[in-house]
Amino acid sequence: MNGTSSKYTTWSRDALLKRIQELEARLEPPTAATGSDRPVSEVSSEDTPKSKDRRPFDFSKYAKRHIALKVAYFGWPYAGFASQGIVDVKTVESELFNALLAARLIEDPLNCNYTRCGRTDRGVSGLGQVIALTVRSALPKCSPLVIRSEGDGFDPDTHNNGDGSLSLEEQEAKAGVYWKNGVKRNKDGSVFGELPYLTVINRLLPPDIRVIAWAPVSEDFNARFHCNWREYKYFFPKGSIDIERMRAGAAHFLGTHDFRNFCKYDASKTIENYDRTVLAISIDPVRDHEFSQKESHQFYQMTLRGTAFLWHQVRCMMAVLFAIGNGLEEPEVIPQMMDLKLCPAKPNYDMASELPLVLYDCHFENVEWQYQNEIDLVNDITPLRLYRAMEDQWSCYMTKSLMYSRMLQQLDQAVLHNIPEKGDTIRLEEYAQQNSSKENSISLGGDLRMFIGKKYAKFMARQTCIPNEVKAKRHEEKRRLKKDLMEGNENSADSSRPPVTTSGEEVLSSSSDTSANPK
């Protein structure tokens, strides 16, 4: 046994494994992270599909600008809007990033000044979600609409003669912009104007996600903090619900209140203030839509407008309103649950379904949405393509809805025998109406139901969850213990490794020296 191999005989198992990893790292160059190991938010344009077949893209040749995008999506097959940091988890935001990277509109999702207005949960849809980010622009770098940055290749002395006296038209002419046959064109002959953002992005997105409009915004525009209000809608069939009781309960939500008992605790955030402001709330029939003539199948919508919302707040509010509408709770239970003296912690109750919930609109001041590209005025059918894409999705889901409607109509006419007495017959529709009060569950929207049991327990009499303040302290304690444990493991690994000389070579132990040089 020579000295090179015998020196490892006294090493611990962890130290040997660490040494093997170090040697392997020297022999093999580090490989790029694969899709399964890397979060979506860290995907770069070099890792997009078919990147090997594409020539390197030089972003420095192009100007950049900050824009807002209005996004519509049907969130049922997605794990929420926001990226989860795992490629295998499909979210709306991850699909948007993939499209933006493939279109070479952004170079890195972590370095594009990205903000979102809200983050809807798994299965929740959005028709008015808004994001903002810095993207590649087709405008010349001399344009006042693009972002100035160090190293972008823009020389103000070259474009403005150093005195800033050139008008916009003169700057464009200096950049080679010209008119031909009534059409404004760039130096290379292409139609002058911004990139067709809607067309470029939508052709790379799945059919249930669409960017429906874009708007130029200032570089400091933040989609979250510059939003004036957000509006949600929740759709549900009437069934046996007393709409007036629901409306009486909903009225208690108006104004600014503490909503800690109408949300789910989020351990990832340090929330100390649970006050939120509801600007408007209403429960109305859904108009301009054909439904069954049966009153129980008529659809209603709860419209909720507020400045901001807590995690699962809307679904918790709807769950309480469903209980009120079905006669299980009184409308006054809402102010009772808002009173922290009467209800210091959230009672245990199920949330309403996520399927009927939609982020309907996000309002911003001085944002002018454009539903077509600037070059549409010349020759483009982007608005028509968007409309047809939505029409196709509508046709698909309406067809499914029609099939279920026909199935219900057939069941309505089904005849039950020997009910209620022997020899009697009754149609299933009538039987369902007569026995609705005997059911042991109520609808919580979509296909979700809440089990009642033989004896219903009122919200205020139920066992409560652990108060959020206690949860926060426990979470902080777990985080501290985890940190201490990790630091302890690192110190243990460092102490088990043999000392290193200034030349970087391991110092042999006395036993290793003896075995390596026997006397």
Coordinates of C-alpha atoms in Angstrom, one line a residue, residues 34-43 79 81-91 93-94 97 110 116 119:
T34 CA -31.7 20.2 -16.4
G35 CA -35.3 21.1 -16.5
S36 CA -36.2 18.8 -13.5
D37 CA -33.5 20.5 -11.3
R38 CA -34.1 24.1 -12.1
P39 CA -37.0 26.4 -11.2
V40 CA -38.9 28.1 -13.9
S41 CA -38.0 31.5 -12.6
E42 CA -34.4 30.6 -13.2
V43 CA -34.7 29.4 -16.8
A79 CA -51.2 24.9 -10.0
F81 CA -50.7 31.7 -11.4
A82 CA -47.3 32.3 -9.8
S83 CA -44.3 30.2 -10.6
Q84 CA -43.7 27.5 -8.0
G85 CA -39.9 27.2 -8.7
I86 CA -40.3 23.7 -10.0
V87 CA -40.5 22.9 -13.7
D88 CA -42.8 19.8 -13.2
V89 CA -45.4 22.0 -11.6
K90 CA -47.3 23.8 -14.4
T91 CA -48.4 27.3 -13.6
E93 CA -46.6 32.3 -15.0
S94 CA -44.2 29.5 -16.0
F97 CA -42.0 32.9 -19.0
L110 CA -35.0 37.2 -12.8
R116 CA -47.6 40.8 -11.1
R119 CA -51.3 35.6 -7.5

